[in-house]
Amino acid sequence: MVWRTSLGIRSLQGVEAELYLTTMQDVIDYIEVIGDELDVKTGDRIFDSATFPQKVVILHQCLSALLKPEVEAPELTNVLEAGAYFPFAYLKMRLEEEISEEDEWSEDEEDLKYAYRRSLWKAFEEFVRPRWESAVEEYGEREQEADFSDRSPDLDLWEEIIEDLADRIFWDRDWQVSSIVPQLLDGIEAEFSQLTGLCEEYVTNRLPKVTEEEAAIALSEIRSWKLAL
């Protein structure tokens, strides 16, 4: 599939695809262990309330949509977009955890101490740093950017980087409307649709019915997924 992103109808390639896939594979291992105690939230009350099997099937659909260019783009809903955003929400949680606990690691444990910051570094340098550099000419360099590195403990900057990378896919954060205005789950009125551009088909309160076999297949395919060379 391909995705209707803010940069056009496309699938992820190269560094962007690698980051998304490795994060998604990390995500499913995490949510399988954590289960109902999951502390990663997208802001969509429907996706966030899904069971582990339901999440796995949704995440598999999102991964297929973003990495396989040969299938038609899916119709977007709050649940599907929340699922696609879930790896970014997970990265933000992991970075906060990593930075708050970095003093617990010794210097010879750098691979673990800076793991999530370093996982973002290639994508940062390719897609975000150029924007920073072009902004310097117009606005000047921000102090916190001057000595920024893959060891930086500046959580605000890392979260900004993650949101910048997410903005390459999403126009906005429409899926969060189900938490901001939960009554819309009962149906969107024409006036609200005209004001926001959200159609009635976008907002859904339904999650997929998933069998154990479907979830197991989706889980296996995500774990074994490899990018085409």
Tab-separated table of C-alpha atoms in Angstrom:
chain	number	residue	atom	x	y	z
A	1	MET	CA	0.000	0.000	0.000
A	2	VAL	CA	0.906	3.634	-0.051
A	3	TRP	CA	-0.179	6.397	2.315
A	4	ARG	CA	-1.707	9.795	1.722
A	5	THR	CA	1.000	11.729	3.547
A	6	SER	CA	1.631	15.437	3.957
A	7	LEU	CA	4.321	15.035	1.284
A	8	GLY	CA	1.981	13.289	-1.165
A	9	ILE	CA	0.848	9.732	-1.808
A	10	ARG	CA	3.955	7.688	-1.152
A	11	SER	CA	5.578	4.824	0.731
A	12	LEU	CA	8.506	5.240	3.101
A	13	GLN	CA	11.976	4.626	1.722
A	14	GLY	CA	15.566	4.412	2.927
A	15	VAL	CA	16.415	5.809	6.363
A	16	GLU	CA	12.796	6.774	7.021
A	17	ALA	CA	11.543	3.250	6.310
A	18	GLU	CA	14.332	1.689	8.372
A	19	LEU	CA	13.511	3.808	11.424
A	20	TYR	CA	9.785	3.130	11.134
A	21	LEU	CA	10.209	-0.626	10.732
A	22	THR	CA	12.730	-1.116	13.546
A	23	THR	CA	10.591	1.000	15.870
A	24	MET	CA	7.460	-0.947	14.952
A	25	GLN	CA	9.240	-4.235	15.647
A	26	ASP	CA	10.354	-2.877	19.014
A	27	VAL	CA	6.799	-1.668	19.691
A	28	ILE	CA	5.121	-5.044	19.334
A	29	ASP	CA	7.622	-6.753	21.634
A	30	TYR	CA	6.970	-4.037	24.203
A	31	ILE	CA	3.179	-4.126	24.097
A	32	GLU	CA	3.126	-7.933	24.178
A	33	VAL	CA	4.988	-7.841	27.504
A	34	ILE	CA	3.226	-4.810	29.012
A	35	GLY	CA	-0.306	-5.767	27.980
A	36	ASP	CA	-3.070	-3.808	29.708
A	37	GLU	CA	-0.518	-1.712	31.606
A	38	LEU	CA	0.586	0.000	28.392
A	39	ASP	CA	1.595	3.608	29.045
A	40	VAL	CA	1.976	4.754	25.425
A	41	LYS	CA	-0.981	6.830	24.267
A	42	THR	CA	-1.762	8.226	20.815
A	43	GLY	CA	-4.634	10.448	21.908
A	44	ASP	CA	-7.228	8.336	20.089
A	45	ARG	CA	-9.411	6.778	22.748
A	46	ILE	CA	-10.497	3.931	20.445
A	47	PHE	CA	-7.063	2.703	19.329
A	48	ASP	CA	-5.654	3.235	22.821
A	49	SER	CA	-8.363	0.969	24.265
A	50	ALA	CA	-7.731	-1.855	21.762
A	51	THR	CA	-6.579	-5.278	22.937
A	52	PHE	CA	-3.118	-6.557	22.087
A	53	PRO	CA	-4.392	-8.729	19.166
A	54	GLN	CA	-6.380	-5.788	17.782
A	55	LYS	CA	-3.393	-3.462	18.060
A	56	VAL	CA	-1.140	-5.967	16.303
A	57	VAL	CA	-3.503	-6.311	13.339
A	58	ILE	CA	-3.934	-2.526	13.059
A	59	LEU	CA	-0.167	-1.958	13.304
A	60	HIS	CA	0.433	-4.592	10.640
A	61	GLN	CA	-1.995	-2.806	8.327
A	62	CYS	CA	-0.212	0.496	8.955
A	63	LEU	CA	3.195	-1.038	8.331
A	64	SER	CA	1.969	-2.554	5.069
A	65	ALA	CA	0.425	0.744	4.039
A	66	LEU	CA	3.600	2.699	4.681
A	67	LEU	CA	6.193	0.252	3.325
A	68	LYS	CA	4.519	-1.521	0.387
A	69	PRO	CA	3.970	0.697	-2.670
A	70	GLU	CA	2.166	-1.875	-4.798
A	71	VAL	CA	-1.249	-1.817	-3.077
A	72	GLU	CA	-3.852	0.957	-3.103
A	73	ALA	CA	-3.799	3.476	-0.258
A	74	PRO	CA	-6.267	2.727	2.567
A	75	GLU	CA	-9.115	5.012	3.554
A	76	LEU	CA	-7.906	6.801	6.653
A	77	THR	CA	-9.765	6.725	9.969
A	78	ASN	CA	-8.891	7.958	13.434
A	79	VAL	CA	-8.022	4.388	14.444
A	80	LEU	CA	-5.762	3.740	11.458
A	81	GLU	CA	-3.917	7.056	11.769
A	82	ALA	CA	-3.490	6.558	15.506
A	83	GLY	CA	-1.977	3.152	14.769
A	84	ALA	CA	0.420	4.678	12.256
A	85	TYR	CA	1.443	7.319	14.799
A	86	PHE	CA	1.880	4.781	17.598
A	87	PRO	CA	5.612	4.112	16.893
A	88	PHE	CA	6.316	7.846	17.228
A	89	ALA	CA	4.445	7.996	20.553
A	90	TYR	CA	6.461	4.972	21.662
A	91	LEU	CA	9.753	6.650	20.732
A	92	LYS	CA	8.834	9.713	22.801
A	93	MET	CA	8.118	7.522	25.811
A	94	ARG	CA	11.372	5.568	25.355
A	95	LEU	CA	13.445	8.738	25.002
A	96	GLU	CA	11.988	10.237	28.151
A	97	GLU	CA	12.791	7.007	29.971
A	98	GLU	CA	16.288	6.767	28.470
A	99	ILE	CA	17.255	10.338	29.362
A	100	SER	CA	15.865	10.153	32.899
A	101	GLU	CA	17.801	6.912	33.558
A	102	GLU	CA	21.071	7.640	31.754
A	103	ASP	CA	23.031	8.180	34.979
A	104	GLU	CA	22.347	4.557	35.881
A	105	TRP	CA	24.524	3.314	32.988
A	106	SER	CA	28.290	3.204	32.971
A	107	GLU	CA	30.360	4.706	30.148
A	108	ASP	CA	31.152	1.257	28.731
A	109	GLU	CA	27.407	0.666	28.248
A	110	GLU	CA	26.934	3.420	25.635
A	111	ASP	CA	25.030	1.142	23.248
A	112	LEU	CA	22.271	0.899	25.849
A	113	LYS	CA	22.676	4.329	27.397
A	114	TYR	CA	22.027	6.212	24.129
A	115	ALA	CA	20.201	3.516	22.146
A	116	TYR	CA	17.020	5.399	21.208
A	117	ARG	CA	18.780	8.701	20.611
A	118	ARG	CA	21.168	6.983	18.238
A	119	SER	CA	18.327	5.138	16.507
A	120	LEU	CA	16.945	8.554	15.514
A	121	TRP	CA	20.235	10.097	14.454
A	122	LYS	CA	20.317	9.132	10.757
A	123	ALA	CA	16.745	10.328	10.236
A	124	PHE	CA	17.521	13.524	12.130
A	125	GLU	CA	20.547	14.296	9.978
A	126	GLU	CA	18.751	13.564	6.703
A	127	PHE	CA	15.388	15.213	7.326
A	128	VAL	CA	15.507	17.540	10.342
A	129	ARG	CA	18.988	19.019	10.532
A	130	PRO	CA	18.674	20.642	7.056
A	131	ARG	CA	15.560	22.471	8.295
A	132	TRP	CA	17.446	23.644	11.364
A	133	GLU	CA	20.317	24.893	9.209
A	134	SER	CA	18.042	26.789	6.840
A	135	ALA	CA	16.279	28.393	9.806
A	136	VAL	CA	19.598	29.666	11.179
A	137	GLU	CA	19.937	32.096	8.263
A	138	GLU	CA	16.544	33.632	8.999
A	139	TYR	CA	16.176	33.375	12.768
A	140	GLY	CA	19.648	32.589	14.102
A	141	GLU	CA	20.728	29.438	15.856
A	142	ARG	CA	18.871	28.407	18.963
A	143	GLU	CA	21.197	27.938	21.925
A	144	GLN	CA	20.149	24.353	22.574
A	145	GLU	CA	20.914	23.376	18.960
A	146	ALA	CA	24.515	24.615	19.033
A	147	ASP	CA	26.042	21.552	20.713
A	148	PHE	CA	23.298	19.048	19.918
A	149	SER	CA	24.550	15.470	19.524
A	150	ASP	CA	23.327	11.887	19.776
A	151	ARG	CA	24.111	12.113	23.509
A	152	SER	CA	22.020	15.225	24.130
A	153	PRO	CA	19.764	15.021	27.214
A	154	ASP	CA	17.474	17.752	25.826
A	155	LEU	CA	14.146	15.883	25.783
A	156	ASP	CA	12.275	18.847	24.298
A	157	LEU	CA	14.523	18.831	21.220
A	158	TRP	CA	14.249	15.071	20.798
A	159	GLU	CA	10.460	15.250	21.011
A	160	GLU	CA	10.506	18.077	18.456
A	161	ILE	CA	12.581	15.874	16.134
A	162	ILE	CA	10.118	13.001	16.495
A	163	GLU	CA	7.183	15.284	15.717
A	164	ASP	CA	9.053	16.680	12.690
A	165	LEU	CA	9.535	13.140	11.397
A	166	ALA	CA	5.867	12.343	12.062
A	167	ASP	CA	4.901	15.495	10.136
A	168	ARG	CA	6.412	13.916	7.030
A	169	ILE	CA	3.491	11.470	7.184
A	170	PHE	CA	0.630	13.274	8.909
A	171	TRP	CA	-1.000	16.559	7.978
A	172	ASP	CA	-2.119	17.126	11.561
A	173	ARG	CA	-3.297	15.114	14.551
A	174	ASP	CA	-6.922	14.565	13.542
A	175	TRP	CA	-7.179	11.203	15.297
A	176	GLN	CA	-6.969	12.947	18.673
A	177	VAL	CA	-10.403	14.454	18.057
A	178	SER	CA	-11.933	11.322	19.610
A	179	SER	CA	-10.404	12.342	22.944
A	180	ILE	CA	-10.885	16.092	22.581
A	181	VAL	CA	-14.504	15.854	21.396
A	182	PRO	CA	-15.608	12.293	22.286
A	183	GLN	CA	-19.214	12.938	21.330
A	184	LEU	CA	-18.103	12.892	17.685
A	185	LEU	CA	-17.873	9.118	17.990
A	186	ASP	CA	-21.664	9.188	17.796
A	187	GLY	CA	-21.470	10.922	14.414
A	188	ILE	CA	-20.133	14.101	12.821
A	189	GLU	CA	-22.589	16.885	12.094
A	190	ALA	CA	-22.371	18.647	8.735
A	191	GLU	CA	-21.381	21.975	10.315
A	192	PHE	CA	-18.442	20.390	12.150
A	193	SER	CA	-17.383	18.575	8.995
A	194	GLN	CA	-17.316	21.828	7.018
A	195	LEU	CA	-15.366	23.570	9.773
A	196	THR	CA	-12.687	20.900	10.225
A	197	GLY	CA	-12.645	19.028	6.923
A	198	LEU	CA	-13.305	15.739	8.722
A	199	CYS	CA	-15.830	13.515	7.003
A	200	GLU	CA	-18.215	11.200	8.802
A	201	GLU	CA	-16.318	8.150	7.521
A	202	TYR	CA	-13.096	9.294	9.206
A	203	VAL	CA	-14.271	9.023	12.815
A	204	THR	CA	-15.101	5.500	13.921
A	205	ASN	CA	-15.739	3.868	17.278
A	206	ARG	CA	-15.228	0.370	15.893
A	207	LEU	CA	-12.209	-1.877	16.291
A	208	PRO	CA	-11.560	-4.887	14.066
A	209	LYS	CA	-12.767	-8.320	15.138
A	210	VAL	CA	-9.556	-10.319	15.346
A	211	THR	CA	-9.023	-14.045	15.725
A	212	GLU	CA	-6.007	-15.519	17.499
A	213	GLU	CA	-4.798	-16.871	14.165
A	214	GLU	CA	-5.014	-13.459	12.460
A	215	ALA	CA	-3.122	-11.825	15.306
A	216	ALA	CA	-0.445	-14.534	15.280
A	217	ILE	CA	0.095	-14.139	11.531
A	218	ALA	CA	0.320	-10.350	11.798
A	219	LEU	CA	2.726	-10.622	14.727
A	220	SER	CA	4.964	-13.078	12.895
A	221	GLU	CA	5.029	-10.971	9.731
A	222	ILE	CA	5.971	-7.794	11.599
A	223	ARG	CA	8.783	-9.549	13.450
A	224	SER	CA	10.220	-11.137	10.307
A	225	TRP	CA	9.736	-8.069	8.056
A	226	LYS	CA	12.774	-7.049	6.053
A	227	LEU	CA	13.161	-4.048	3.801
A	228	ALA	CA	13.821	-4.630	0.122
A	229	LEU	CA	17.390	-3.732	-0.857
